[in-house]
Short mmCIF file of C-alpha atoms in Angstrom, two decimals:
data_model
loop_
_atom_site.label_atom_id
_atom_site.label_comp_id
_atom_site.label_asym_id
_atom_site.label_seq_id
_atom_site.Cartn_x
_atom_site.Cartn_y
_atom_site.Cartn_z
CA UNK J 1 0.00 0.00 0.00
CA UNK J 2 1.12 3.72 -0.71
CA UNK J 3 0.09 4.79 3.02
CA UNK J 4 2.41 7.74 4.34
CA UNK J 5 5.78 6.72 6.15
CA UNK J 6 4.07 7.65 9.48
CA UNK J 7 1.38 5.46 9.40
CA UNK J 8 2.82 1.78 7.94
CA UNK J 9 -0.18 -0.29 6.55
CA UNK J 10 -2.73 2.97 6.38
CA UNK J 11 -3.38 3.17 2.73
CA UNK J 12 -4.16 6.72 0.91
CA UNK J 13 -7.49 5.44 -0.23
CA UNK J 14 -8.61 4.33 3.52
CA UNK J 15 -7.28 7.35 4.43
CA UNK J 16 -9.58 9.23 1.94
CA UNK J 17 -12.25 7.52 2.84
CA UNK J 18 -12.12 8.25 6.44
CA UNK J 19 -12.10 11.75 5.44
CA UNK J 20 -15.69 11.11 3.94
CA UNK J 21 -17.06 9.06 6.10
CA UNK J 22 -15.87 11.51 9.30
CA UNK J 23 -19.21 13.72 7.78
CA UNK J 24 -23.04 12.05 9.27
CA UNK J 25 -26.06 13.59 10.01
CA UNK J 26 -24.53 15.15 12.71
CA UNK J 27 -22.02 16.71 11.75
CA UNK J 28 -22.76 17.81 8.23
CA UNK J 29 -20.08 20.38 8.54
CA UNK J 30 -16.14 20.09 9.76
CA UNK J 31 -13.20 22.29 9.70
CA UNK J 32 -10.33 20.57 8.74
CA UNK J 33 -8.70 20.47 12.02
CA UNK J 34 -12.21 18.44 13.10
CA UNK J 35 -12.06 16.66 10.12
CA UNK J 36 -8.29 15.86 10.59
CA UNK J 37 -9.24 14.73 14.17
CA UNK J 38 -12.20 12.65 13.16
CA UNK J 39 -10.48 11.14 10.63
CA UNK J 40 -7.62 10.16 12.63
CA UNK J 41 -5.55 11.94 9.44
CA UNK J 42 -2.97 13.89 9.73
CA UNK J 43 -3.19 17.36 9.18
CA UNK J 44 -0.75 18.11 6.48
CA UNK J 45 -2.05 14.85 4.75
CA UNK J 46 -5.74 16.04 5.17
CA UNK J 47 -5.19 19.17 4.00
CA UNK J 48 -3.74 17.88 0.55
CA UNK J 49 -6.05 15.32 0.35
CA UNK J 50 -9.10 17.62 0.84
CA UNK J 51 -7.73 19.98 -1.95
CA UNK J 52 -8.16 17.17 -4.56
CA UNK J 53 -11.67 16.06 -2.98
CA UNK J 54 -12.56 19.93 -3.35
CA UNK J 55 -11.56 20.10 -6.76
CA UNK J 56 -13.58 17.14 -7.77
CA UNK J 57 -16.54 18.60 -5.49
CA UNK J 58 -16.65 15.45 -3.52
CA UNK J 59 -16.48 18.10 -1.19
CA UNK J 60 -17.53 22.16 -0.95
CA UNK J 61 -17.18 24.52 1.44
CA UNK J 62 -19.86 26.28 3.08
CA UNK J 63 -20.16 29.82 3.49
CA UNK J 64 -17.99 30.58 6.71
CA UNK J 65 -15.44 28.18 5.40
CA UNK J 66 -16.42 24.80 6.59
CA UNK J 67 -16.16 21.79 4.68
CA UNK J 68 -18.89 19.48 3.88
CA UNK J 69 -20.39 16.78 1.15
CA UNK J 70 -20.32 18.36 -2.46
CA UNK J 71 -22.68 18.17 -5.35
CA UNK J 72 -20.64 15.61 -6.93
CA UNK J 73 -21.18 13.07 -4.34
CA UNK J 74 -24.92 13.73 -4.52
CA UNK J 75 -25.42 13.18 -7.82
CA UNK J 76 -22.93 9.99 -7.32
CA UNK J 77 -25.17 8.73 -4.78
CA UNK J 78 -28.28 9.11 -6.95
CA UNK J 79 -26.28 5.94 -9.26
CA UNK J 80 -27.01 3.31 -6.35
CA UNK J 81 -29.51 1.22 -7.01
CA UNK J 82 -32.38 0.45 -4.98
CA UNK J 83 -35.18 -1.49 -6.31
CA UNK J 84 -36.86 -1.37 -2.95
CA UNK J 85 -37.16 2.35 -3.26
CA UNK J 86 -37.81 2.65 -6.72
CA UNK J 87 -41.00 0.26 -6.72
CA UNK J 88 -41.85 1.46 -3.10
CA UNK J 89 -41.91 5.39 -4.08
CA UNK J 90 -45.25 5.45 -6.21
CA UNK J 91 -46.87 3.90 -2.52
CA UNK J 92 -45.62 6.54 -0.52
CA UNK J 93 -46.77 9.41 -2.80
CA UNK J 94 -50.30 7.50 -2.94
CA UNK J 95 -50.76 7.09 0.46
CA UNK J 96 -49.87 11.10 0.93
CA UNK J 97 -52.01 12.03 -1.29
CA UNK J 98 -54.62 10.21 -0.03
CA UNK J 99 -53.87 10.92 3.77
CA UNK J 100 -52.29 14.50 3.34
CA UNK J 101 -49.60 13.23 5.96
CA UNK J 102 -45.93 12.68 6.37
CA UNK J 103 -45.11 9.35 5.00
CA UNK J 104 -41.83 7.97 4.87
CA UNK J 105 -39.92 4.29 4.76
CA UNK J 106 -37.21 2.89 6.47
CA UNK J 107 -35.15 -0.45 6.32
CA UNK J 108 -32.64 -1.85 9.09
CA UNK J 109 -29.21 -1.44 8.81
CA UNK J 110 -27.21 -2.77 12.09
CA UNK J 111 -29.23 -1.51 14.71
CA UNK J 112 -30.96 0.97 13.62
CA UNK J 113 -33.55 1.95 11.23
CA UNK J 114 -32.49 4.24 7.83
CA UNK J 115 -35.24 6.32 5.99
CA UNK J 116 -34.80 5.64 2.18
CA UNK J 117 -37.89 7.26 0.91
CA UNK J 118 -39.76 10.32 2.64
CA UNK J 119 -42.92 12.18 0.83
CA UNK J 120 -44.11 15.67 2.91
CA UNK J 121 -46.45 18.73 1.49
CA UNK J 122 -46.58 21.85 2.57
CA UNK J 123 -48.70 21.80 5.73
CA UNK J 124 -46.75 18.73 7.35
CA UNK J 125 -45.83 18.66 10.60
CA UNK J 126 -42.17 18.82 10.81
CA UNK J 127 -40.49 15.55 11.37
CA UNK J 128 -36.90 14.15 12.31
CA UNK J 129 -37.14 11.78 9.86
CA UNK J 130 -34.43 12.73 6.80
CA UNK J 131 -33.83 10.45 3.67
CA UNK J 132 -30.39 9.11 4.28
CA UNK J 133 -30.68 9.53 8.14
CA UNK J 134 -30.56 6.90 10.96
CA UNK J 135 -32.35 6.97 13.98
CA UNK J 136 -32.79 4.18 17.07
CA UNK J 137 -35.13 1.51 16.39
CA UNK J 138 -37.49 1.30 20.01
CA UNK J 139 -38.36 5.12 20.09
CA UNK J 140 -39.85 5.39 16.33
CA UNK J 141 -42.76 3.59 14.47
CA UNK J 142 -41.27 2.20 11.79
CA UNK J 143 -38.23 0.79 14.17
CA UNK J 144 -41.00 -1.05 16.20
CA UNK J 145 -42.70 -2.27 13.21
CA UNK J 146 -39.25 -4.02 11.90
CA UNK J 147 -38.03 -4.91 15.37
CA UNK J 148 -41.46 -6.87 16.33
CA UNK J 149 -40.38 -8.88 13.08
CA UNK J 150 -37.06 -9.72 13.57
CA UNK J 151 -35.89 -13.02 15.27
CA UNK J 152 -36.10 -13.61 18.92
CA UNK J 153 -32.50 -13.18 19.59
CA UNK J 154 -31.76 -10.12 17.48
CA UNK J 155 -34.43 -8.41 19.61
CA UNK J 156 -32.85 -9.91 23.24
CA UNK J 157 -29.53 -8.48 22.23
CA UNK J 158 -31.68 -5.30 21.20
CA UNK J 159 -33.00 -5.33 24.43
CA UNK J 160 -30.07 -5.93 26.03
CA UNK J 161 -28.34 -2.49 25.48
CA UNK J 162 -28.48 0.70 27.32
CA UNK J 163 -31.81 1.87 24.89
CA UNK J 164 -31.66 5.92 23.81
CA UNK J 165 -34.31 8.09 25.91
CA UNK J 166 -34.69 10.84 23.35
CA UNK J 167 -37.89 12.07 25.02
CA UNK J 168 -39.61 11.37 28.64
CA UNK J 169 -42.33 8.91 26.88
CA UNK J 170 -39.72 6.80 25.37
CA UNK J 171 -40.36 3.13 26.19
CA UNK J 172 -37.37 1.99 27.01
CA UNK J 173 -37.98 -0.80 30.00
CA UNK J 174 -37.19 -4.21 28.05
CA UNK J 175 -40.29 -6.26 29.69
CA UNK J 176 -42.80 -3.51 28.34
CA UNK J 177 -40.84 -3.40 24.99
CA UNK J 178 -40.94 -7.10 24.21
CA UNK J 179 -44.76 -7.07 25.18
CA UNK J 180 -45.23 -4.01 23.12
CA UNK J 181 -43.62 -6.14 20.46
CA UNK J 182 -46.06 -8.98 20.75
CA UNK J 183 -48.72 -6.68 20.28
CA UNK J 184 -47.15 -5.01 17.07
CA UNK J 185 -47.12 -8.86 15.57
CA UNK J 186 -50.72 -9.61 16.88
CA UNK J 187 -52.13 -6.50 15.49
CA UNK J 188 -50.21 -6.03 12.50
CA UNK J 189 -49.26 -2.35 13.11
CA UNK J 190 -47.13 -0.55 15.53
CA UNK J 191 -48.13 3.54 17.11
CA UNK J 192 -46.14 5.46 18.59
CA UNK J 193 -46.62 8.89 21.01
CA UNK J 194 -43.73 11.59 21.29
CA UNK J 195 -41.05 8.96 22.05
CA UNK J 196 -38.64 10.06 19.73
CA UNK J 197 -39.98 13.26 18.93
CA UNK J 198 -42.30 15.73 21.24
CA UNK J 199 -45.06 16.83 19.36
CA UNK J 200 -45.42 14.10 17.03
CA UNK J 201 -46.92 10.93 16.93
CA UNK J 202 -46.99 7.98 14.02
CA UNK J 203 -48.57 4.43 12.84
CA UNK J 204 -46.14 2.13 11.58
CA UNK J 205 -46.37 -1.38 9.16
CA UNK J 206 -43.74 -3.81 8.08
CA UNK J 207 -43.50 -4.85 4.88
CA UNK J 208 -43.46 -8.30 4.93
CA UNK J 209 -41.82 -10.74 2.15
CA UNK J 210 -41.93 -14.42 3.15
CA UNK J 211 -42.85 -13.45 6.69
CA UNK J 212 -39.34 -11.33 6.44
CA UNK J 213 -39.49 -7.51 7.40
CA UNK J 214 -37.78 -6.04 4.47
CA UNK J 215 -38.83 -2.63 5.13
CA UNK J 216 -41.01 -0.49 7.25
CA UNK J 217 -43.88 2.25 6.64
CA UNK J 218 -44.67 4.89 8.49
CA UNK J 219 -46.93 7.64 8.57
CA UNK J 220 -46.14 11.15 11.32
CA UNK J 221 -48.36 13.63 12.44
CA UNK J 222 -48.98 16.03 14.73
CA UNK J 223 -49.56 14.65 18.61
CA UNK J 224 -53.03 17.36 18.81
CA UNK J 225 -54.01 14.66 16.67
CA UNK J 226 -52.78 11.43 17.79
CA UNK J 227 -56.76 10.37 17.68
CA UNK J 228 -56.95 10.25 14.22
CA UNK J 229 -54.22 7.56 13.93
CA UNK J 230 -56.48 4.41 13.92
CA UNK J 231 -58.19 5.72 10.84
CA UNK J 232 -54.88 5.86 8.83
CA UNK J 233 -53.74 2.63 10.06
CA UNK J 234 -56.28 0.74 6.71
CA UNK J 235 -54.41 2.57 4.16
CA UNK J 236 -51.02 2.21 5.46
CA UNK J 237 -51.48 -0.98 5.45
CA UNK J 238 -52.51 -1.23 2.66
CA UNK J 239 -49.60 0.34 1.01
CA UNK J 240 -47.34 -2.08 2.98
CA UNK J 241 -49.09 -4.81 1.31
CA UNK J 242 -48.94 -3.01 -1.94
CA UNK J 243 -44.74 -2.44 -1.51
CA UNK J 244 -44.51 -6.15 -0.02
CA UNK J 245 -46.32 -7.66 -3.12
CA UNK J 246 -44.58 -5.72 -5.62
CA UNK J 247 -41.18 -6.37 -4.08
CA UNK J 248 -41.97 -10.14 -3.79
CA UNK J 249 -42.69 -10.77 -7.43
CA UNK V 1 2.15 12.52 -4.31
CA UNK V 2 2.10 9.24 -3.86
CA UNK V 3 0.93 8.12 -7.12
CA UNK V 4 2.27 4.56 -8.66
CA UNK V 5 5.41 4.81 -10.40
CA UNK V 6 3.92 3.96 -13.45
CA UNK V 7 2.45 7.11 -13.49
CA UNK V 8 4.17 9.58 -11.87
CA UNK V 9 2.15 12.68 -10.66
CA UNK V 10 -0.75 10.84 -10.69
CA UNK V 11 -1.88 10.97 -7.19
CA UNK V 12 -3.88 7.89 -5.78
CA UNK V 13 -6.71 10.43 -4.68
CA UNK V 14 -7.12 11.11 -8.67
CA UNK V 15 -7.07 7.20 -8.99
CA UNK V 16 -9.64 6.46 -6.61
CA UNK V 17 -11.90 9.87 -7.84
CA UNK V 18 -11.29 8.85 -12.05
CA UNK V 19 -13.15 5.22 -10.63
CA UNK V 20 -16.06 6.93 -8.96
CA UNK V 21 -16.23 9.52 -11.87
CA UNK V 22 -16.50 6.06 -14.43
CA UNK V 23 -19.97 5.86 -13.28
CA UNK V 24 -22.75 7.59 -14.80
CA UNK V 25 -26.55 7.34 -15.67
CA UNK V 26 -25.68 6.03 -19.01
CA UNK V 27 -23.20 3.25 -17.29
CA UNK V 28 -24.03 2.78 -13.73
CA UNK V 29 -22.74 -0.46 -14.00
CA UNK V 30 -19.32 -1.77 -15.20
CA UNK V 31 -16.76 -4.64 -15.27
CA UNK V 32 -13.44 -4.33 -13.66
CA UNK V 33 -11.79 -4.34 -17.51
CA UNK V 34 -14.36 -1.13 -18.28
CA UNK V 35 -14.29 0.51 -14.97
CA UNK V 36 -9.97 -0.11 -15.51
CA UNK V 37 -10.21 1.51 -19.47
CA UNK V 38 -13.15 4.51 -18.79
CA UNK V 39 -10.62 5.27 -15.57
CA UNK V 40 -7.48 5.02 -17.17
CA UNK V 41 -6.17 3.76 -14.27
CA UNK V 42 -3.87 0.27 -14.99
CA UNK V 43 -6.33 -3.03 -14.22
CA UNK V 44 -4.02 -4.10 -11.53
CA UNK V 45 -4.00 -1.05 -9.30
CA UNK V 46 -7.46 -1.33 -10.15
CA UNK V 47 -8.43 -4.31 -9.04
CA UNK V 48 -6.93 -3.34 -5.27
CA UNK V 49 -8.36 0.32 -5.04
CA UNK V 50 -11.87 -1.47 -6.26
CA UNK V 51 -11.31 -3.97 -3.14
CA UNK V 52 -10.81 -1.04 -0.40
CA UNK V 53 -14.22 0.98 -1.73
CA UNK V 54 -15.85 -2.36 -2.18
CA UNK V 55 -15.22 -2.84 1.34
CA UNK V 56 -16.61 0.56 2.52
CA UNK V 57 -19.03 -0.11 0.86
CA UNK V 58 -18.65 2.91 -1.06
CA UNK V 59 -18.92 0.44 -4.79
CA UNK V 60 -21.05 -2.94 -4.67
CA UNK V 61 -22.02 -5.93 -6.71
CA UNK V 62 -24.75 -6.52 -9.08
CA UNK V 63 -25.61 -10.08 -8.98
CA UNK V 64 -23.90 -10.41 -12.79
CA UNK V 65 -20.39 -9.50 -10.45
CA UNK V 66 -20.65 -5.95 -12.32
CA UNK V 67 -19.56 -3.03 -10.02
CA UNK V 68 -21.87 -0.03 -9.72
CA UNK V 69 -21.75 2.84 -7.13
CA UNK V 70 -22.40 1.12 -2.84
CA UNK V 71 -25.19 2.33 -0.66
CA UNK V 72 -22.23 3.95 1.36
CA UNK V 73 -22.35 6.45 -1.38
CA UNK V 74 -25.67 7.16 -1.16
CA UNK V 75 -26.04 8.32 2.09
CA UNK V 76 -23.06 9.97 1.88
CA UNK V 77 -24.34 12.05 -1.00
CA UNK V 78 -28.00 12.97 0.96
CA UNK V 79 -25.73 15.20 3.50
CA UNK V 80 -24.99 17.34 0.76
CA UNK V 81 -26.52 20.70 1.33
CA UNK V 82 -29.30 21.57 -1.29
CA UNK V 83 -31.34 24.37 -0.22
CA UNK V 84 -32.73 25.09 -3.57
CA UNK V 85 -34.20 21.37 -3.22
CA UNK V 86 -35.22 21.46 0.37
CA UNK V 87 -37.45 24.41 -0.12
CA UNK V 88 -38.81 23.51 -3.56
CA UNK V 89 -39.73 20.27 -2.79
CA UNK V 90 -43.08 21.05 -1.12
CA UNK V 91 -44.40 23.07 -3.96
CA UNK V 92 -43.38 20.16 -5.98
CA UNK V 93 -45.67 18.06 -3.74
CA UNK V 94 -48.27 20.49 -4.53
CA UNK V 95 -48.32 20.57 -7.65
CA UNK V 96 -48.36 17.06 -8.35
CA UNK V 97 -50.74 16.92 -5.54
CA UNK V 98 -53.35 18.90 -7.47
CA UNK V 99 -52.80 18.12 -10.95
CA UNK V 100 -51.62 14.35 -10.50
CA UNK V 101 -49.31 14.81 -13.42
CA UNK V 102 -44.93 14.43 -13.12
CA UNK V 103 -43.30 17.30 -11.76
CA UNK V 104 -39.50 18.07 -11.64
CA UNK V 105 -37.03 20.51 -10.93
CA UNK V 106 -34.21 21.25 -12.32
CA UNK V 107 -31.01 23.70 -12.77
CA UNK V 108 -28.49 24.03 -15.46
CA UNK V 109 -25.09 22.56 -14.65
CA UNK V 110 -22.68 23.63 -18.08
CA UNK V 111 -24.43 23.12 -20.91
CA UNK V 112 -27.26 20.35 -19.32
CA UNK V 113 -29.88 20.10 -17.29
CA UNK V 114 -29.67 18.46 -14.31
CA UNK V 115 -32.83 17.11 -12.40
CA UNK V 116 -32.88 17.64 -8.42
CA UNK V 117 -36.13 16.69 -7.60
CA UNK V 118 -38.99 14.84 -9.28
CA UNK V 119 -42.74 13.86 -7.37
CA UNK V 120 -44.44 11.00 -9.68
CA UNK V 121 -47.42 8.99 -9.09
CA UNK V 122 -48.70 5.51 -9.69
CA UNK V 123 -50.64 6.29 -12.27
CA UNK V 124 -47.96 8.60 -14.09
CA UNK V 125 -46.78 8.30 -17.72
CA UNK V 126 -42.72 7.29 -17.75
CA UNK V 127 -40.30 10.12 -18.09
CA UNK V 128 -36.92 10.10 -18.87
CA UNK V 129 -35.95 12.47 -16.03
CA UNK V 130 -34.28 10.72 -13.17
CA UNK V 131 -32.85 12.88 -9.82
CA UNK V 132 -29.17 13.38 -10.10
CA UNK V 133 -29.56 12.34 -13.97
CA UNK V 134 -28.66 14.79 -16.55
CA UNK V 135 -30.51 15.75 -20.24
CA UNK V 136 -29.39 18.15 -22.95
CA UNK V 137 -31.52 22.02 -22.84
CA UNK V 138 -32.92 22.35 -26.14
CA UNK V 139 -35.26 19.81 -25.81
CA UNK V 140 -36.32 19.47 -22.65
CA UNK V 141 -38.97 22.10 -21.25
CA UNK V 142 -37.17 22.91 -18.57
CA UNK V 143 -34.02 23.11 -20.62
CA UNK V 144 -35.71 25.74 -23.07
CA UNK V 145 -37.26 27.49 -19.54
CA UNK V 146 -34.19 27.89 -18.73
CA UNK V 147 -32.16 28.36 -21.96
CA UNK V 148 -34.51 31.37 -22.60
CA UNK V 149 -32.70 33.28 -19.87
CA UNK V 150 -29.26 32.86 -20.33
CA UNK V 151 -27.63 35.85 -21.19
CA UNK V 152 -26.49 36.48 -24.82
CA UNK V 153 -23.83 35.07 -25.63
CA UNK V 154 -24.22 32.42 -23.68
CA UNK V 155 -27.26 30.90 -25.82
CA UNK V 156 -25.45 31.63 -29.25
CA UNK V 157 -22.37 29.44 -27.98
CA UNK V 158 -24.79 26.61 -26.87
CA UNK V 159 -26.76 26.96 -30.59
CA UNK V 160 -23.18 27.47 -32.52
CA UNK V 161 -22.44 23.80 -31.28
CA UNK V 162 -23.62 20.68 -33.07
CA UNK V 163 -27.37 19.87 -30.92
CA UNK V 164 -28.48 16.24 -30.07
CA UNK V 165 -31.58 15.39 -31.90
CA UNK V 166 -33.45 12.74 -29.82
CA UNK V 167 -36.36 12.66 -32.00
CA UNK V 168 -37.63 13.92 -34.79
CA UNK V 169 -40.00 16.49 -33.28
CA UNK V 170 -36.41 17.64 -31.82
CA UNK V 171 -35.57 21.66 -32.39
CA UNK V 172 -32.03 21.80 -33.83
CA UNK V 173 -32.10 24.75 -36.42
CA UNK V 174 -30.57 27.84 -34.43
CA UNK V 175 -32.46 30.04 -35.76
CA UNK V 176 -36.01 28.42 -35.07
CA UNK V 177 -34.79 27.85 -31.47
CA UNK V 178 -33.48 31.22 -31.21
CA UNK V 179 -37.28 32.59 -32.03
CA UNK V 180 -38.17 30.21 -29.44
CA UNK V 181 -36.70 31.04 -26.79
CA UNK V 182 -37.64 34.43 -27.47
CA UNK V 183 -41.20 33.65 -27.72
CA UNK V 184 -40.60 31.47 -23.95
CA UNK V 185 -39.32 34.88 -22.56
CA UNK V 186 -42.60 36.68 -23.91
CA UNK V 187 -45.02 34.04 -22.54
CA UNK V 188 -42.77 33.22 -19.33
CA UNK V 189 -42.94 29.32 -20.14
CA UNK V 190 -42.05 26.69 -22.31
CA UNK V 191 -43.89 24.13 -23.70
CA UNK V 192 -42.44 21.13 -25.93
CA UNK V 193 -44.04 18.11 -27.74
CA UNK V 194 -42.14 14.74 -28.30
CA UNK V 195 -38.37 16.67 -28.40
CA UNK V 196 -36.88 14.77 -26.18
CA UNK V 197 -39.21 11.38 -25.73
CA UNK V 198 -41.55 10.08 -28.35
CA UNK V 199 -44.98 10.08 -26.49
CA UNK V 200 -44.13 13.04 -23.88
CA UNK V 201 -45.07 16.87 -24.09
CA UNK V 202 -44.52 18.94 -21.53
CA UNK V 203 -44.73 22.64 -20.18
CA UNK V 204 -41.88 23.97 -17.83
CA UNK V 205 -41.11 27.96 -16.43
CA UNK V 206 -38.34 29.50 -14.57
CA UNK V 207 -37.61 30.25 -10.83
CA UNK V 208 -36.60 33.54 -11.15
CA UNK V 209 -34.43 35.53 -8.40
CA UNK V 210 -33.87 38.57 -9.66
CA UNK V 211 -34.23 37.97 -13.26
CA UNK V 212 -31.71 35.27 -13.14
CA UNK V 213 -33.01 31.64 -13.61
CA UNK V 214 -31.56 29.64 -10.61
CA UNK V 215 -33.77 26.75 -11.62
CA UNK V 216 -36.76 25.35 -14.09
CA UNK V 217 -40.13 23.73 -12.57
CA UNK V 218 -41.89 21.08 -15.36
CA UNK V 219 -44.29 19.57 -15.54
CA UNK V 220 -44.84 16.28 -18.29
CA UNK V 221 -47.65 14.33 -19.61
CA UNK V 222 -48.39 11.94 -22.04
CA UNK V 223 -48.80 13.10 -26.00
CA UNK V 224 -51.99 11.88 -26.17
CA UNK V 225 -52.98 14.38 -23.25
CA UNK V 226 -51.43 17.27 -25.00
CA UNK V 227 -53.97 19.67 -25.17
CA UNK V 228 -54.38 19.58 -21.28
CA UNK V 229 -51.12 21.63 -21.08
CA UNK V 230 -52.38 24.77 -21.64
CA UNK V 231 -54.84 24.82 -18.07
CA UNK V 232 -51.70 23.24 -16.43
CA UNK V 233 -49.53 26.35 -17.41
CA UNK V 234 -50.83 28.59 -14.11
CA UNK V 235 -50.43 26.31 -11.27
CA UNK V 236 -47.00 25.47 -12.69
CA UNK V 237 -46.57 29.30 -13.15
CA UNK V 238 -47.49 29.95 -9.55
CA UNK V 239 -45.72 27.27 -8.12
CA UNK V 240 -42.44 28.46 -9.77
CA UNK V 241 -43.40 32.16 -8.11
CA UNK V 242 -43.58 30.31 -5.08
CA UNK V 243 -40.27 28.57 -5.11
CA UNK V 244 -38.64 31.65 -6.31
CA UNK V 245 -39.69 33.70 -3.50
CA UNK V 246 -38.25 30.92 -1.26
CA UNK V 247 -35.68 31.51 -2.42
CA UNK V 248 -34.82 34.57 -3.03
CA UNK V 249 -36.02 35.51 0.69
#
């Protein structure tokens, strides 16, 4: 490997690479000391390797100078395929349209859930959720709907952790999540009030393929009108159904 | 730089950057041997830079073995700042809320379009228009929308060059196109039939900030459904008021 004399082993493209992936959700923005320092790169080599990331606009800078992901990654990004979003999309925009309500899908990755598809208007209620974002599994909808899927181990190892308590009605005792779980498979459908966010409340479904939980729907709104939720719970399953059949065949 | 001795100069940043820049919406997938030739970077060193970004997960596997751009990538690219996007999107929702047709948005990027956001439907007609793909102006609506507002000598460079012709309802005579545009600066919007996809029309008009076009709002339909462009011309119009004053505030 061509890694720098001080660091044996460490080759330029890992070393690149921890450059990019030292930038998540939250912290969209670095100076290149931070980035250095997240990056476990050294300076001088961070510096040079950041001017040839800038000039390809893997990376930009913002206004007062920080660094951050460029347009040229975006539209890199946009190459990945993803059937699951791609055939999944039309649902979302259907249910919105027919609900008027934040909509958005998620799939586990590790242990947590990832939004890949999000569909909002104008009058939404503002939600946490971002496309490309991660967020813990036990506080949100669509993490309960995959978790109440997933094999009995997986979720005792879950369990097992020291669970996030993002807001005061998180559930985060690990007898009153499993039953919660068990109710989430008997009923179909998981609901959720301000435990990851205050102010908003959401209905969740897995889509299910072969009984597996390949993804997760959810729907957000406003906690003034957490009483509405059972009526939206029909059509998001629905759509579920709809995704789950589509991705199946 | 640390570049291979084979090349000297030729810094493995560049070599890593020329394989990511291989990929595009016209190959999103390649073999080792193309990704090796469309880099120019030698198959063996390759083969091992392929292995680390394969391992990040920044390339993947399509079942044929094929390489193509990793999921790594893709979230990556969604913490690139896009304000234009963030804000538009809702009045993209909108629109395609209450006319049910395709919407997208898009800004110019050299002499192409490039497509940032698009809100489609289950019931929609197939565009060509994919977010973070790319598609010649002259004819593409939102191309011409925004063609029409170029300055000068801008437009007579992109005319003085030989012009695609995608179909045969395609505009390539400079002069015709010239009139065109003028006549898309009279009315404030563009409207094309079958230029760029046989079986498409469409209707697109500028976001405006201070007389400058910072981006193109369109709208696209089926042929057969051509004469329902005209009523669509006013929420389209209004919506592209809309995102401009988002903008511009």
């Amino acid at each position: 490997m061509s890694g720098g004399a001080r660091e044996p082993g460490r080759s330029v493209t890992s070393k690149v690479l921890a450059i990019l992936g030292a930038f998540d959700a939250a912290r969209p923005q670095l100076t290149l000391t931070e980035l250095a320092a997240r990056s476990g790169v050294p300076l001088s080599t961070a510096h040079r390797l950041v001017g040839e990331l800038e000039e390809w606009q893997a990376l930009s800078r913002s206004p007062d100078g920080r660094l951050r992901v460029g347009p040229r990654l975006w539209e890199l990004g946009q190459l990945a395929p993803n059937r699951l979003r791609e055939l999944a999309h039309p649902w979302l925009q259907e249910l919105f349209g027919s609900t008027g309500e934040n909509v958005h899908l998620a799939v586990r990755d590790g242990l947590e859930v990832l939004y890949v598809d999000k569909v909002y208007g104008r009058r939404a209620v503002p939600i946490v959720s971002r496309i490309g974002g991660r967020l813990p599994m036990h506080p949100t909808g669509v993490g309960k709907a995959l978790l109440a899927y997933e094999p009995d181990w997986f979720v005792q190892s879950y369990l097992a952790r020291k669970l996030e308590r993002p807001t005061p009605h998180t559930i985060t005792e690990p007898g009153r999540l499993a039953r919660e779980l068990a109710a989430v498979r008997a009923q179909g459908y998981a609901l959720t009030y301000e435990e990851m966010t205050p102010g908003s409340c959401s209905a969740a479904a897995p889509v299910l393929v072969d009984g597996r939980p390949v993804a997760a729907l959810g729907i957000v709104l406003s906690s003034r009108r957490a009483r509405e939720l059972p009526r939206l719970v029909e059509p998001l399953r629905a759509a579920a159904t709809g995704i789950a059949a589509a991705y199946g065949s």
